């Protein structure tokens, strides 16, 4: 009888440890820390008028594939625009200089990411370059406000 109790305690302990490991992996996945890479990549900078809820470590995607992470977010004191540092993996060093960047929202949780759209230039982005063609985040409150304003203006015309 003592042997059965000990074995049961061991199996319960194994399942508890596995459950804890699963929770840690889930937490890392949700916080974008699960895909830490040894590839340092190259850094480019893009400026946006509004970054919405974009955060450091947010993914950078090209055709839906994660090609890097947001490294830093700051304000450019000269233009008062958000300056976003992008760390792109070295294996994607084929992006043309006229690549554009836009901020998108994915999924039900509203995680924001940067989507890249390659241009047609022969020259490629290198460490320290700037992406000049950018599209800011769409702010839902502004869209609703514009819609309501337009509806009110239509009502006044009638």
Short mmCIF file of C-alpha atoms in Angstrom, two decimals, residues 10 16 27 38 42-43 68 71 75 81 84 122 138 153:
data_model
loop_
_atom_site.label_atom_id
_atom_site.label_comp_id
_atom_site.label_asym_id
_atom_site.label_seq_id
_atom_site.Cartn_x
_atom_site.Cartn_y
_atom_site.Cartn_z
CA UNK A 10 5.61 10.82 -7.97
CA UNK A 16 2.49 19.35 -11.76
CA UNK A 27 3.67 33.13 -20.80
CA UNK A 38 21.14 34.39 -31.59
CA UNK A 42 20.59 44.61 -38.78
CA UNK A 43 18.84 47.72 -37.50
CA UNK A 68 12.36 40.62 -36.98
CA UNK A 71 13.85 46.99 -30.87
CA UNK A 75 10.23 60.39 -30.02
CA UNK A 81 7.16 61.77 -34.62
CA UNK A 84 10.77 52.97 -34.19
CA UNK A 122 18.05 47.25 -56.70
CA UNK A 138 -5.31 53.33 -37.57
CA UNK A 153 -23.08 66.80 -41.36
#
